[in-house]
Every structure is written in C-alpha cells, then in structure tokens.
PDB file of C-alpha atoms in Angstrom:
ATOM      1  CA  UNK A   1       0.000   0.000   0.000  1.00 50.00           C
ATOM      2  CA  UNK A   2       1.108   3.504  -0.717  1.00 51.00           C
ATOM      3  CA  UNK A   3       1.517   6.047   2.011  1.00 50.00           C
ATOM      4  CA  UNK A   4      -1.473   8.220   2.658  1.00 51.00           C
ATOM      5  CA  UNK A   5      -1.000  11.749   1.440  1.00 51.00           C
ATOM      6  CA  UNK A   6      -1.064  14.367   4.156  1.00 49.00           C
ATOM      7  CA  UNK A   7      -3.998  16.774   4.088  1.00 50.00           C
ATOM      8  CA  UNK A   8      -3.235  20.494   3.885  1.00 47.00           C
ATOM      9  CA  UNK A   9      -3.688  22.403   7.143  1.00 46.00           C
ATOM     10  CA  UNK A  10      -6.832  24.489   7.423  1.00 46.00           C
ATOM     11  CA  UNK A  11      -6.968  27.298   9.965  1.00 46.00           C
ATOM     12  CA  UNK A  12     -10.231  28.948  11.055  1.00 45.00           C
ATOM     13  CA  UNK A  13     -10.637  32.675  11.283  1.00 46.00           C
ATOM     14  CA  UNK A  14      -9.974  33.715  14.867  1.00 46.00           C
ATOM     15  CA  UNK A  15     -11.585  34.163  17.245  1.00 46.00           C
ATOM     16  CA  UNK A  16     -14.683  31.979  16.730  1.00 47.00           C
ATOM     17  CA  UNK A  17     -17.766  32.549  18.890  1.00 45.00           C
ATOM     18  CA  UNK A  18     -19.834  29.603  20.079  1.00 45.00           C
ATOM     19  CA  UNK A  19     -22.334  28.764  17.339  1.00 47.00           C
ATOM     20  CA  UNK A  20     -20.651  30.959  14.698  1.00 48.00           C
ATOM     21  CA  UNK A  21     -19.929  29.629  11.225  1.00 51.00           C
ATOM     22  CA  UNK A  22     -16.283  28.704  10.657  1.00 49.00           C
ATOM     23  CA  UNK A  23     -14.779  30.005   7.403  1.00 54.00           C
ATOM     24  CA  UNK A  24     -11.553  28.112   6.626  1.00 53.00           C
ATOM     25  CA  UNK A  25      -8.454  29.846   5.308  1.00 51.00           C
ATOM     26  CA  UNK A  26      -6.917  27.945   2.439  1.00 55.00           C
ATOM     27  CA  UNK A  27      -3.184  27.477   2.125  1.00 55.00           C
ATOM     28  CA  UNK A  28      -1.600  30.560   0.575  1.00 58.00           C
ATOM     29  CA  UNK A  29      -4.551  32.841   1.332  1.00 57.00           C
ATOM     30  CA  UNK A  30      -3.539  35.837   3.451  1.00 55.00           C
ATOM     31  CA  UNK A  31      -5.060  36.309   6.914  1.00 54.00           C
ATOM     32  CA  UNK A  32      -7.496  39.180   7.263  1.00 52.00           C
ATOM     33  CA  UNK A  33      -6.302  42.214   9.161  1.00 48.00           C
ATOM     34  CA  UNK A  34      -6.493  41.757  12.972  1.00 50.00           C
ATOM     35  CA  UNK A  35      -8.849  44.725  13.391  1.00 51.00           C
ATOM     36  CA  UNK A  36     -11.284  43.447  10.793  1.00 55.00           C
ATOM     37  CA  UNK A  37     -11.138  39.890  12.164  1.00 53.00           C
ATOM     38  CA  UNK A  38     -11.691  40.857  15.790  1.00 51.00           C
ATOM     39  CA  UNK A  39     -14.473  43.312  15.022  1.00 54.00           C
ATOM     40  CA  UNK A  40     -16.353  40.718  12.988  1.00 58.00           C
ATOM     41  CA  UNK A  41     -15.827  38.071  15.708  1.00 54.00           C
ATOM     42  CA  UNK A  42     -17.186  40.411  18.365  1.00 53.00           C
ATOM     43  CA  UNK A  43     -20.308  41.036  16.319  1.00 54.00           C
ATOM     44  CA  UNK A  44     -20.816  37.310  15.674  1.00 56.00           C
ATOM     45  CA  UNK A  45     -20.357  36.422  19.366  1.00 52.00           C
ATOM     46  CA  UNK A  46     -22.791  39.086  20.521  1.00 52.00           C
ATOM     47  CA  UNK A  47     -25.378  37.974  17.999  1.00 50.00           C
ATOM     48  CA  UNK A  48     -25.125  34.343  19.122  1.00 47.00           C
ATOM     49  CA  UNK A  49     -25.295  35.112  22.856  1.00 48.00           C
ATOM     50  CA  UNK A  50     -28.083  37.674  22.577  1.00 49.00           C
ATOM     51  CA  UNK A  51     -30.523  37.208  19.726  1.00 44.00           C
ATOM     52  CA  UNK A  52     -32.335  40.479  20.358  1.00 42.00           C
ATOM     53  CA  UNK A  53     -29.250  42.697  20.262  1.00 42.00           C
ATOM     54  CA  UNK A  54     -29.071  45.065  17.282  1.00 41.00           C
ATOM     55  CA  UNK A  55     -25.489  45.139  16.090  1.00 41.00           C
ATOM     56  CA  UNK A  56     -23.637  46.560  13.134  1.00 43.00           C
ATOM     57  CA  UNK A  57     -20.740  44.674  11.590  1.00 43.00           C
ATOM     58  CA  UNK A  58     -18.572  47.722  12.128  1.00 43.00           C
ATOM     59  CA  UNK A  59     -18.746  47.411  15.953  1.00 44.00           C
ATOM     60  CA  UNK A  60     -15.364  48.385  17.256  1.00 48.00           C
ATOM     61  CA  UNK A  61     -13.433  46.031  19.516  1.00 49.00           C
ATOM     62  CA  UNK A  62     -14.499  46.581  23.140  1.00 53.00           C
ATOM     63  CA  UNK A  63     -17.651  48.580  22.294  1.00 53.00           C
ATOM     64  CA  UNK A  64     -20.566  47.979  24.727  1.00 58.00           C
ATOM     65  CA  UNK A  65     -23.327  45.604  23.674  1.00 55.00           C
ATOM     66  CA  UNK A  66     -26.850  47.046  23.940  1.00 56.00           C
ATOM     67  CA  UNK A  67     -28.647  45.554  26.973  1.00 59.00           C
ATOM     68  CA  UNK A  68     -31.387  42.979  26.557  1.00 55.00           C
ATOM     69  CA  UNK A  69     -34.512  43.771  28.581  1.00 57.00           C
ATOM     70  CA  UNK A  70     -36.023  40.318  28.096  1.00 59.00           C
ATOM     71  CA  UNK A  71     -35.135  37.081  29.914  1.00 58.00           C
ATOM     72  CA  UNK A  72     -31.787  35.591  29.042  1.00 61.00           C
ATOM     73  CA  UNK A  73     -32.020  32.547  26.792  1.00 64.00           C
ATOM     74  CA  UNK A  74     -29.155  30.099  26.511  1.00 58.00           C
ATOM     75  CA  UNK A  75     -28.369  28.022  23.472  1.00 65.00           C
ATOM     76  CA  UNK A  76     -28.083  24.234  23.855  1.00 64.00           C
ATOM     77  CA  UNK A  77     -24.730  23.388  25.385  1.00 60.00           C
ATOM     78  CA  UNK A  78     -24.164  26.927  26.653  1.00 58.00           C
ATOM     79  CA  UNK A  79     -23.952  27.577  30.412  1.00 56.00           C
ATOM     80  CA  UNK A  80     -24.422  30.791  32.399  1.00 64.00           C
ATOM     81  CA  UNK A  81     -21.556  32.271  34.332  1.00 71.00           C
ATOM     82  CA  UNK A  82     -21.320  30.445  37.717  1.00 73.00           C
ATOM     83  CA  UNK A  83     -22.449  32.615  40.643  1.00 71.00           C
ATOM     84  CA  UNK A  84     -19.926  33.578  43.318  1.00 79.00           C
ATOM     85  CA  UNK A  85     -19.661  30.973  46.046  1.00 74.00           C
ATOM     86  CA  UNK A  86     -18.022  30.381  49.401  1.00 75.00           C
ATOM     87  CA  UNK A  87     -16.873  27.105  50.901  1.00 69.00           C
ATOM     88  CA  UNK A  88     -17.135  26.643  54.669  1.00 66.00           C
ATOM     89  CA  UNK A  89     -15.793  23.161  55.246  1.00 62.00           C
ATOM     90  CA  UNK A  90     -18.381  20.824  53.702  1.00 62.00           C
ATOM     91  CA  UNK A  91     -20.904  23.671  53.476  1.00 66.00           C
ATOM     92  CA  UNK A  92     -21.545  25.711  50.326  1.00 71.00           C
ATOM     93  CA  UNK A  93     -22.947  29.251  50.278  1.00 75.00           C
ATOM     94  CA  UNK A  94     -23.841  31.346  47.225  1.00 68.00           C
ATOM     95  CA  UNK A  95     -25.154  34.814  46.469  1.00 73.00           C
ATOM     96  CA  UNK A  96     -26.740  36.450  49.530  1.00 76.00           C
ATOM     97  CA  UNK A  97     -25.710  33.572  51.809  1.00 76.00           C
ATOM     98  CA  UNK A  98     -22.009  34.396  51.543  1.00 81.00           C
ATOM     99  CA  UNK A  99     -20.481  35.632  54.784  1.00 79.00           C
ATOM    100  CA  UNK A 100     -17.985  38.445  54.656  1.00 79.00           C
ATOM    101  CA  UNK A 101     -16.178  37.541  57.867  1.00 77.00           C
ATOM    102  CA  UNK A 102     -14.017  34.573  58.861  1.00 66.00           C
ATOM    103  CA  UNK A 103     -14.747  31.974  61.525  1.00 63.00           C
ATOM    104  CA  UNK A 104     -11.862  33.240  63.651  1.00 59.00           C
ATOM    105  CA  UNK A 105     -13.143  36.798  63.358  1.00 72.00           C
ATOM    106  CA  UNK A 106     -16.583  35.797  64.596  1.00 66.00           C
ATOM    107  CA  UNK A 107     -15.111  33.663  67.390  1.00 60.00           C
ATOM    108  CA  UNK A 108     -12.951  36.495  68.728  1.00 69.00           C
ATOM    109  CA  UNK A 109     -15.572  39.212  68.328  1.00 72.00           C
ATOM    110  CA  UNK A 110     -17.017  40.946  71.356  1.00 67.00           C
ATOM    111  CA  UNK A 111     -19.564  39.005  73.359  1.00 67.00           C
ATOM    112  CA  UNK A 112     -23.036  39.223  71.872  1.00 65.00           C
ATOM    113  CA  UNK A 113     -26.405  37.655  72.543  1.00 67.00           C
ATOM    114  CA  UNK A 114     -26.542  34.235  74.175  1.00 70.00           C
ATOM    115  CA  UNK A 115     -29.362  33.137  71.875  1.00 73.00           C
ATOM    116  CA  UNK A 116     -26.935  31.001  69.876  1.00 65.00           C
ATOM    117  CA  UNK A 117     -26.877  28.450  72.723  1.00 68.00           C
ATOM    118  CA  UNK A 118     -30.462  27.536  71.817  1.00 70.00           C
ATOM    119  CA  UNK A 119     -29.774  27.105  68.100  1.00 78.00           C
ATOM    120  CA  UNK A 120     -29.541  23.688  66.449  1.00 80.00           C
ATOM    121  CA  UNK A 121     -25.767  23.734  65.725  1.00 81.00           C
ATOM    122  CA  UNK A 122     -25.063  24.411  69.394  1.00 81.00           C
ATOM    123  CA  UNK A 123     -27.606  21.781  70.424  1.00 85.00           C
ATOM    124  CA  UNK A 124     -25.768  19.224  68.280  1.00 89.00           C
ATOM    125  CA  UNK A 125     -22.574  19.975  70.203  1.00 90.00           C
ATOM    126  CA  UNK A 126     -24.418  19.522  73.489  1.00 88.00           C
ATOM    127  CA  UNK A 127     -25.780  16.164  72.320  1.00 90.00           C
ATOM    128  CA  UNK A 128     -22.299  15.123  71.249  1.00 94.00           C
ATOM    129  CA  UNK A 129     -20.913  16.113  74.641  1.00 92.00           C
ATOM    130  CA  UNK A 130     -23.538  13.957  76.366  1.00 92.00           C
ATOM    131  CA  UNK A 131     -22.484  10.928  74.341  1.00 94.00           C
ATOM    132  CA  UNK A 132     -18.854  11.647  75.219  1.00 94.00           C
ATOM    133  CA  UNK A 133     -19.694  11.956  78.932  1.00 92.00           C
ATOM    134  CA  UNK A 134     -21.630   8.688  78.901  1.00 93.00           C
ATOM    135  CA  UNK A 135     -19.007   6.754  76.955  1.00 95.00           C
ATOM    136  CA  UNK A 136     -16.246   8.122  79.167  1.00 93.00           C
ATOM    137  CA  UNK A 137     -18.033   7.215  82.404  1.00 92.00           C
ATOM    138  CA  UNK A 138     -19.113   3.714  81.375  1.00 95.00           C
ATOM    139  CA  UNK A 139     -16.244   2.574  79.142  1.00 94.00           C
ATOM    140  CA  UNK A 140     -14.727   0.333  81.851  1.00 92.00           C
ATOM    141  CA  UNK A 141     -18.027  -0.907  83.254  1.00 95.00           C
ATOM    142  CA  UNK A 142     -18.055  -4.674  83.956  1.00 96.00           C
ATOM    143  CA  UNK A 143     -20.849  -6.929  82.709  1.00 97.00           C
ATOM    144  CA  UNK A 144     -24.122  -5.274  83.621  1.00 98.00           C
ATOM    145  CA  UNK A 145     -27.901  -5.688  83.516  1.00 98.00           C
ATOM    146  CA  UNK A 146     -30.318  -2.769  83.276  1.00 98.00           C
ATOM    147  CA  UNK A 147     -33.358  -2.826  85.567  1.00 98.00           C
ATOM    148  CA  UNK A 148     -36.414  -0.697  84.770  1.00 98.00           C
ATOM    149  CA  UNK A 149     -39.461   0.040  86.891  1.00 98.00           C
ATOM    150  CA  UNK A 150     -41.775   2.694  88.250  1.00 97.00           C
ATOM    151  CA  UNK A 151     -40.423   5.741  90.082  1.00 95.00           C
ATOM    152  CA  UNK A 152     -43.673   5.883  92.089  1.00 95.00           C
ATOM    153  CA  UNK A 153     -43.233   2.697  94.107  1.00 97.00           C
ATOM    154  CA  UNK A 154     -43.043   3.535  97.852  1.00 97.00           C
ATOM    155  CA  UNK A 155     -40.470   1.817 100.020  1.00 97.00           C
ATOM    156  CA  UNK A 156     -43.104  -0.215 101.880  1.00 97.00           C
ATOM    157  CA  UNK A 157     -44.576  -1.663  98.647  1.00 97.00           C
ATOM    158  CA  UNK A 158     -43.949  -5.337  97.762  1.00 97.00           C
ATOM    159  CA  UNK A 159     -42.483  -4.302  94.380  1.00 97.00           C
ATOM    160  CA  UNK A 160     -39.783  -2.335  96.203  1.00 98.00           C
ATOM    161  CA  UNK A 161     -38.643  -5.459  98.027  1.00 98.00           C
ATOM    162  CA  UNK A 162     -38.689  -7.436  94.768  1.00 98.00           C
ATOM    163  CA  UNK A 163     -36.452  -4.827  93.163  1.00 98.00           C
ATOM    164  CA  UNK A 164     -34.093  -4.885  96.124  1.00 98.00           C
ATOM    165  CA  UNK A 165     -33.766  -8.681  96.000  1.00 99.00           C
ATOM    166  CA  UNK A 166     -33.301  -8.541  92.225  1.00 99.00           C
ATOM    167  CA  UNK A 167     -30.407  -6.068  92.511  1.00 99.00           C
ATOM    168  CA  UNK A 168     -28.656  -8.291  95.047  1.00 98.00           C
ATOM    169  CA  UNK A 169     -29.229 -11.461  92.989  1.00 99.00           C
ATOM    170  CA  UNK A 170     -27.773  -9.866  89.855  1.00 99.00           C
ATOM    171  CA  UNK A 171     -24.642  -8.850  91.781  1.00 98.00           C
ATOM    172  CA  UNK A 172     -24.287 -12.406  93.099  1.00 98.00           C
ATOM    173  CA  UNK A 173     -24.485 -13.625  89.479  1.00 98.00           C
ATOM    174  CA  UNK A 174     -21.576 -11.353  88.544  1.00 98.00           C
ATOM    175  CA  UNK A 175     -23.337  -8.300  87.109  1.00 98.00           C
ATOM    176  CA  UNK A 176     -23.281  -4.599  87.824  1.00 98.00           C
ATOM    177  CA  UNK A 177     -26.768  -3.076  88.022  1.00 98.00           C
ATOM    178  CA  UNK A 178     -27.837  -0.098  85.895  1.00 98.00           C
ATOM    179  CA  UNK A 179     -31.064   1.820  86.513  1.00 98.00           C
ATOM    180  CA  UNK A 180     -32.536   5.191  85.658  1.00 96.00           C
ATOM    181  CA  UNK A 181     -31.182   6.411  88.983  1.00 95.00           C
ATOM    182  CA  UNK A 182     -34.523   7.605  90.305  1.00 95.00           C
ATOM    183  CA  UNK A 183     -36.660   6.611  93.312  1.00 96.00           C
ATOM    184  CA  UNK A 184     -39.099   3.711  93.556  1.00 97.00           C
ATOM    185  CA  UNK A 185     -38.197   0.480  91.790  1.00 98.00           C
ATOM    186  CA  UNK A 186     -35.006   2.039  90.418  1.00 98.00           C
ATOM    187  CA  UNK A 187     -33.814   2.941  93.902  1.00 98.00           C
ATOM    188  CA  UNK A 188     -34.705  -0.557  95.110  1.00 98.00           C
ATOM    189  CA  UNK A 189     -32.503  -2.251  92.493  1.00 99.00           C
ATOM    190  CA  UNK A 190     -29.634   0.183  93.129  1.00 97.00           C
ATOM    191  CA  UNK A 191     -29.973  -0.380  96.863  1.00 98.00           C
ATOM    192  CA  UNK A 192     -29.935  -4.161  96.540  1.00 98.00           C
ATOM    193  CA  UNK A 193     -26.837  -4.028  94.338  1.00 98.00           C
ATOM    194  CA  UNK A 194     -24.998  -1.605  96.633  1.00 96.00           C
ATOM    195  CA  UNK A 195     -25.858  -3.554  99.785  1.00 97.00           C
ATOM    196  CA  UNK A 196     -24.648  -6.778  98.132  1.00 98.00           C
ATOM    197  CA  UNK A 197     -21.257  -5.192  97.463  1.00 97.00           C
ATOM    198  CA  UNK A 198     -21.719  -4.747  93.724  1.00 97.00           C
ATOM    199  CA  UNK A 199     -21.479  -1.755  91.423  1.00 97.00           C
ATOM    200  CA  UNK A 200     -24.653   0.350  91.395  1.00 96.00           C
ATOM    201  CA  UNK A 201     -25.040   2.656  88.368  1.00 96.00           C
ATOM    202  CA  UNK A 202     -27.650   5.371  87.798  1.00 95.00           C
ATOM    203  CA  UNK A 203     -28.338   7.107  84.484  1.00 96.00           C
ATOM    204  CA  UNK A 204     -30.656   9.991  85.301  1.00 93.00           C
ATOM    205  CA  UNK A 205     -32.662  12.327  83.098  1.00 90.00           C
ATOM    206  CA  UNK A 206     -33.347  16.046  83.384  1.00 86.00           C
ATOM    207  CA  UNK A 207     -37.095  16.497  83.891  1.00 81.00           C
ATOM    208  CA  UNK A 208     -39.139  19.404  85.264  1.00 76.00           C
ATOM    209  CA  UNK A 209     -40.860  17.226  87.858  1.00 71.00           C
ATOM    210  CA  UNK A 210     -38.418  14.452  88.694  1.00 57.00           C
ATOM    211  CA  UNK A 211     -35.608  13.816  91.023  1.00 69.00           C
ATOM    212  CA  UNK A 212     -31.897  13.708  91.579  1.00 82.00           C
ATOM    213  CA  UNK A 213     -29.987  10.431  91.546  1.00 92.00           C
ATOM    214  CA  UNK A 214     -30.891   8.261  94.514  1.00 93.00           C
ATOM    215  CA  UNK A 215     -28.466   7.760  97.402  1.00 93.00           C
ATOM    216  CA  UNK A 216     -27.615   4.159  96.479  1.00 94.00           C
ATOM    217  CA  UNK A 217     -26.001   5.084  93.150  1.00 95.00           C
ATOM    218  CA  UNK A 218     -22.204   4.607  93.208  1.00 95.00           C
ATOM    219  CA  UNK A 219     -21.567   5.770  89.646  1.00 95.00           C
ATOM    220  CA  UNK A 220     -23.965   8.130  87.931  1.00 93.00           C
ATOM    221  CA  UNK A 221     -24.604  10.748  85.286  1.00 92.00           C
ATOM    222  CA  UNK A 222     -27.663  12.808  84.357  1.00 90.00           C
ATOM    223  CA  UNK A 223     -28.654  13.393  80.726  1.00 91.00           C
ATOM    224  CA  UNK A 224     -30.694  16.080  78.995  1.00 88.00           C
ATOM    225  CA  UNK A 225     -31.802  13.874  76.104  1.00 91.00           C
ATOM    226  CA  UNK A 226     -33.762  10.630  76.370  1.00 92.00           C
ATOM    227  CA  UNK A 227     -32.244   9.087  73.251  1.00 93.00           C
ATOM    228  CA  UNK A 228     -28.691   9.536  74.577  1.00 94.00           C
ATOM    229  CA  UNK A 229     -29.681   7.973  77.888  1.00 95.00           C
ATOM    230  CA  UNK A 230     -31.421   5.037  76.197  1.00 95.00           C
ATOM    231  CA  UNK A 231     -28.339   4.431  74.066  1.00 95.00           C
ATOM    232  CA  UNK A 232     -26.322   4.005  77.271  1.00 97.00           C
ATOM    233  CA  UNK A 233     -28.909   1.623  78.754  1.00 96.00           C
ATOM    234  CA  UNK A 234     -28.577  -0.687  75.763  1.00 95.00           C
ATOM    235  CA  UNK A 235     -24.883  -0.268  74.929  1.00 95.00           C
ATOM    236  CA  UNK A 236     -23.562  -1.081  78.395  1.00 96.00           C
ATOM    237  CA  UNK A 237     -26.059  -3.761  79.459  1.00 96.00           C
ATOM    238  CA  UNK A 238     -26.344  -7.380  78.406  1.00 96.00           C
ATOM    239  CA  UNK A 239     -30.007  -7.773  79.354  1.00 97.00           C
ATOM    240  CA  UNK A 240     -33.077  -5.919  80.603  1.00 97.00           C
ATOM    241  CA  UNK A 241     -35.170  -6.945  83.595  1.00 98.00           C
ATOM    242  CA  UNK A 242     -38.377  -4.939  83.773  1.00 98.00           C
ATOM    243  CA  UNK A 243     -40.464  -4.468  86.891  1.00 98.00           C
ATOM    244  CA  UNK A 244     -44.009  -3.034  86.782  1.00 98.00           C
ATOM    245  CA  UNK A 245     -43.934   0.576  85.601  1.00 97.00           C
ATOM    246  CA  UNK A 246     -45.657   3.336  83.674  1.00 97.00           C
ATOM    247  CA  UNK A 247     -45.159   5.045  80.329  1.00 96.00           C
ATOM    248  CA  UNK A 248     -41.406   5.472  80.716  1.00 94.00           C
ATOM    249  CA  UNK A 249     -40.992   1.789  81.549  1.00 97.00           C
ATOM    250  CA  UNK A 250     -43.192   0.784  78.600  1.00 97.00           C
ATOM    251  CA  UNK A 251     -41.178   3.043  76.303  1.00 96.00           C
ATOM    252  CA  UNK A 252     -37.950   1.348  77.366  1.00 95.00           C
ATOM    253  CA  UNK A 253     -39.528  -2.109  77.044  1.00 96.00           C
ATOM    254  CA  UNK A 254     -40.804  -1.624  73.506  1.00 96.00           C
ATOM    255  CA  UNK A 255     -37.633   0.087  72.334  1.00 94.00           C
ATOM    256  CA  UNK A 256     -35.630  -2.918  73.563  1.00 93.00           C
ATOM    257  CA  UNK A 257     -38.000  -5.360  71.845  1.00 94.00           C
ATOM    258  CA  UNK A 258     -37.811  -3.370  68.603  1.00 94.00           C
ATOM    259  CA  UNK A 259     -34.005  -3.376  68.680  1.00 93.00           C
ATOM    260  CA  UNK A 260     -33.946  -7.141  69.216  1.00 91.00           C
ATOM    261  CA  UNK A 261     -36.630  -7.842  66.600  1.00 91.00           C
ATOM    262  CA  UNK A 262     -34.830  -5.782  63.954  1.00 92.00           C
ATOM    263  CA  UNK A 263     -31.423  -7.269  64.755  1.00 90.00           C
ATOM    264  CA  UNK A 264     -29.901  -4.020  66.000  1.00 91.00           C
ATOM    265  CA  UNK A 265     -28.830  -5.874  69.137  1.00 88.00           C
ATOM    266  CA  UNK A 266     -28.340  -9.623  69.497  1.00 80.00           C
ATOM    267  CA  UNK A 267     -28.415 -12.062  72.408  1.00 75.00           C
ATOM    268  CA  UNK A 268     -30.270  -9.526  74.504  1.00 90.00           C
ATOM    269  CA  UNK A 269     -32.673 -11.161  76.978  1.00 95.00           C
ATOM    270  CA  UNK A 270     -35.690  -9.128  78.084  1.00 97.00           C
ATOM    271  CA  UNK A 271     -37.393 -10.420  81.228  1.00 98.00           C
ATOM    272  CA  UNK A 272     -40.696  -9.106  82.602  1.00 98.00           C
ATOM    273  CA  UNK A 273     -40.924  -9.606  86.359  1.00 98.00           C
ATOM    274  CA  UNK A 274     -44.492  -9.658  87.730  1.00 97.00           C
ATOM    275  CA  UNK A 275     -47.013 -11.971  86.085  1.00 97.00           C
ATOM    276  CA  UNK A 276     -50.160 -10.293  87.402  1.00 97.00           C
ATOM    277  CA  UNK A 277     -49.039  -6.887  86.132  1.00 98.00           C
ATOM    278  CA  UNK A 278     -47.770  -7.939  82.696  1.00 98.00           C
ATOM    279  CA  UNK A 279     -50.321 -10.663  81.849  1.00 97.00           C
ATOM    280  CA  UNK A 280     -52.847  -8.210  80.389  1.00 97.00           C
ATOM    281  CA  UNK A 281     -50.217  -6.763  78.043  1.00 97.00           C
ATOM    282  CA  UNK A 282     -49.191 -10.236  76.913  1.00 96.00           C
ATOM    283  CA  UNK A 283     -52.821 -11.247  76.285  1.00 97.00           C
ATOM    284  CA  UNK A 284     -53.380  -8.070  74.231  1.00 97.00           C
ATOM    285  CA  UNK A 285     -50.249  -8.654  72.156  1.00 97.00           C
ATOM    286  CA  UNK A 286     -51.230 -12.259  71.468  1.00 96.00           C
ATOM    287  CA  UNK A 287     -54.953 -11.744  70.913  1.00 97.00           C
ATOM    288  CA  UNK A 288     -55.061  -8.363  69.183  1.00 97.00           C
ATOM    289  CA  UNK A 289     -51.676  -7.542  67.682  1.00 97.00           C
ATOM    290  CA  UNK A 290     -50.741 -11.070  66.587  1.00 97.00           C
ATOM    291  CA  UNK A 291     -54.396 -11.944  65.995  1.00 96.00           C
ATOM    292  CA  UNK A 292     -54.760  -9.171  63.412  1.00 96.00           C
ATOM    293  CA  UNK A 293     -51.408  -9.994  61.750  1.00 96.00           C
ATOM    294  CA  UNK A 294     -49.700  -6.822  62.989  1.00 95.00           C
ATOM    295  CA  UNK A 295     -46.955  -8.909  64.560  1.00 95.00           C
ATOM    296  CA  UNK A 296     -45.597 -12.436  64.139  1.00 95.00           C
ATOM    297  CA  UNK A 297     -46.348 -14.893  66.914  1.00 94.00           C
ATOM    298  CA  UNK A 298     -42.630 -15.685  67.097  1.00 94.00           C
ATOM    299  CA  UNK A 299     -42.044 -12.106  68.294  1.00 94.00           C
ATOM    300  CA  UNK A 300     -43.637 -13.135  71.589  1.00 95.00           C
ATOM    301  CA  UNK A 301     -40.505 -15.201  72.192  1.00 94.00           C
ATOM    302  CA  UNK A 302     -38.398 -12.040  72.353  1.00 94.00           C
ATOM    303  CA  UNK A 303     -39.181 -11.696  76.058  1.00 95.00           C
ATOM    304  CA  UNK A 304     -39.823 -13.874  79.089  1.00 97.00           C
ATOM    305  CA  UNK A 305     -42.361 -13.563  81.902  1.00 97.00           C
ATOM    306  CA  UNK A 306     -41.853 -14.717  85.481  1.00 98.00           C
ATOM    307  CA  UNK A 307     -42.701 -13.964  89.113  1.00 97.00           C
ATOM    308  CA  UNK A 308     -39.514 -15.400  90.558  1.00 98.00           C
ATOM    309  CA  UNK A 309     -36.352 -13.314  91.080  1.00 98.00           C
ATOM    310  CA  UNK A 310     -34.028 -16.315  90.843  1.00 98.00           C
ATOM    311  CA  UNK A 311     -35.654 -17.475  87.606  1.00 98.00           C
ATOM    312  CA  UNK A 312     -35.353 -13.970  86.189  1.00 98.00           C
ATOM    313  CA  UNK A 313     -31.604 -14.074  86.822  1.00 98.00           C
ATOM    314  CA  UNK A 314     -31.396 -17.569  85.310  1.00 98.00           C
ATOM    315  CA  UNK A 315     -33.203 -16.374  82.177  1.00 97.00           C
ATOM    316  CA  UNK A 316     -30.700 -13.532  81.896  1.00 97.00           C
ATOM    317  CA  UNK A 317     -27.681 -15.818  82.277  1.00 96.00           C
ATOM    318  CA  UNK A 318     -29.034 -18.462  79.873  1.00 95.00           C
ATOM    319  CA  UNK A 319     -30.112 -15.858  77.352  1.00 93.00           C
ATOM    320  CA  UNK A 320     -26.692 -14.226  77.260  1.00 93.00           C
ATOM    321  CA  UNK A 321     -25.000 -17.611  76.870  1.00 91.00           C
ATOM    322  CA  UNK A 322     -27.235 -18.740  73.987  1.00 85.00           C
ATOM    323  CA  UNK A 323     -27.401 -17.388  70.457  1.00 54.00           C
ATOM    324  CA  UNK A 324     -31.166 -16.850  70.717  1.00 52.00           C
ATOM    325  CA  UNK A 325     -33.357 -15.515  73.534  1.00 49.00           C
ATOM    326  CA  UNK A 326     -34.428 -18.223  76.035  1.00 45.00           C
ATOM    327  CA  UNK A 327     -37.896 -19.698  75.841  1.00 48.00           C
ATOM    328  CA  UNK A 328     -40.045 -18.117  78.558  1.00 45.00           C
ATOM    329  CA  UNK A 329     -41.931 -20.221  81.049  1.00 41.00           C
ATOM    330  CA  UNK A 330     -45.433 -20.030  82.452  1.00 40.00           C
ATOM    331  CA  UNK A 331     -47.110 -18.497  79.411  1.00 37.00           C
TER     332      UNK A 331
END
C-alpha cells in the first residue's frame, strides 16, 4: 500500500464565537487584518449570545453591547456564568448567603447575645458532649444488667422489696446493676446491688418534675436527652429486667424489643418480672396484635415472663449464653 498523502492544514478565522460559522483559510490565502477579524468576531459572538441585540458589523473592539430587557435565553450546550460561592468546610454558600467575615473573626468578636446556645448547631454539640460523657463514664463498666421500673413505688410496697432482692441477685451472678437512677423500683434495684457489694449505676434524666440520683447510686450521670440515655442503657447492658412501671418503663420495654426484633442488638434477653401486672399486656399482644397480623407470633418469644427473682436471673444468664433468647416459662 502507498503512504497516505497528508492533508493540507486548514486554519479557522480567529476568534470563533460559540455557534458561529467557521470560514476556513486555504493554504496561501492571506489572513485578514487583525482589526477586521476581531471586530467581525465580536459582532458574531454578541449575535449568538443575545438574539435580540441590534449590532452593526462595524462594531469596534471593546464597544458595549446594547442591553437585553427580556429574559436571558441560553443556546443548547451553553452555560451561564457560575455565581460567586463560598466554601465553609463541607458547606456551600452562594449569592446572599455568603459571609464576609471569617470563623476566627466571629469567634474572637465581642460578646453578643446568648441566643446562639439555643440554636440547632449548638444543640448538636451539646448532644455530642452527652455521648462523650456517657461513653467516658461507662467505658470500663463490667458486665451489667439494666433494671427498669416505676419511680412511684413507695419503700413499703412489695415491688420495692422485689427490686431490692433482684439487685442483690444480679450482683451475686456477677453483674453490675444499671437503673434510671430515680426513686421507687429504680432505687430498690440500686440499693440491693450496693448492699450486696456490687457496682450500682444510675443514668438519670433532666425532667421538670423528677428527682436527683438516689443515694444508692455509686456511679452516675444525668442526661438532657432521652435518646442519649437510652443508648447508654442498651450499649452497656447485656439484658433488661423490667419491673411493673408506667409510660417510661413501657417506652424502654418496647424500644428494647424493637431493637432485638430488627437485629440491632443480638443475644439480649428481656425479662418481665411480675405476672399479674404484665399478663394483660401479653394477652393483648397475642390476641389483638398477633391476631390481626400486625406482629408475628414468634415475636412473643423475644421476652420472658416470670414472678420469681431467681428465675429472672437464670433467664438472663441463659439468654446471654445462647445465640437466641431463652424460651419463657409459664405463658
């Protein structure tokens, strides 16, 4: 095969506006004068970018283009000039949202209003600090079980004595005891654990009508946010034992069951202590919730029901040791 003959170079007239027709210059043809070329290119570019502009081909280089009072229309493939923008870490601000001061400048400025402490960014920092406080306090906690129950149980009530015996039995089985740190059943479990020589932990909550940590708490912290507190209950416990209680106790019960059912936590026994109190809930779950296909009947095996403190501890120990929650008795 013969060698392919090289094609002669063709140069366009310069400059060429987007969308303008290219007129090639043939070899040997002289270039137009720079003034003529640039003036014509300016007119062509203006005509392409603004269809309504009235231009004369004799527009001098740099002459202003008549303004267009109508909306700007862009040709296919053409893009408007990007607006000014400002990067603040991962944040992006444009146009009127751009700040004209630096972070250091705002930090070192004179003290202003304290309203910023109630804004969401500051609230996020407070939430973060609560997680840090909880993790720091409980990082070296030994094996523990969380006990829930009503804050309204008086000290002469039978449920108080049950909670006290439960706290002691859990310590004898090798567990620290975690509660919400309040009075009633929580105090009873803390008291039983402390009197048995074990570690008694209280995780309190800031409420307008509730209490300080009870006197039988050896290690404690109070939280502003329920969800931070509940994270600590689950993260640092290996099981829940739940005494009769009200809405707060029910909230903690159903959150634990949901976490187990959805696989967010595994090998997490949940034991209800007090057959007479919890039987109505169990009957409703079985007859109404399962009966109307809102829940699987196997979900009833996520928790156990008993009246006996020693059996409650056994269910905890067996449930932790097995890969699945233990089968409850007496149901």
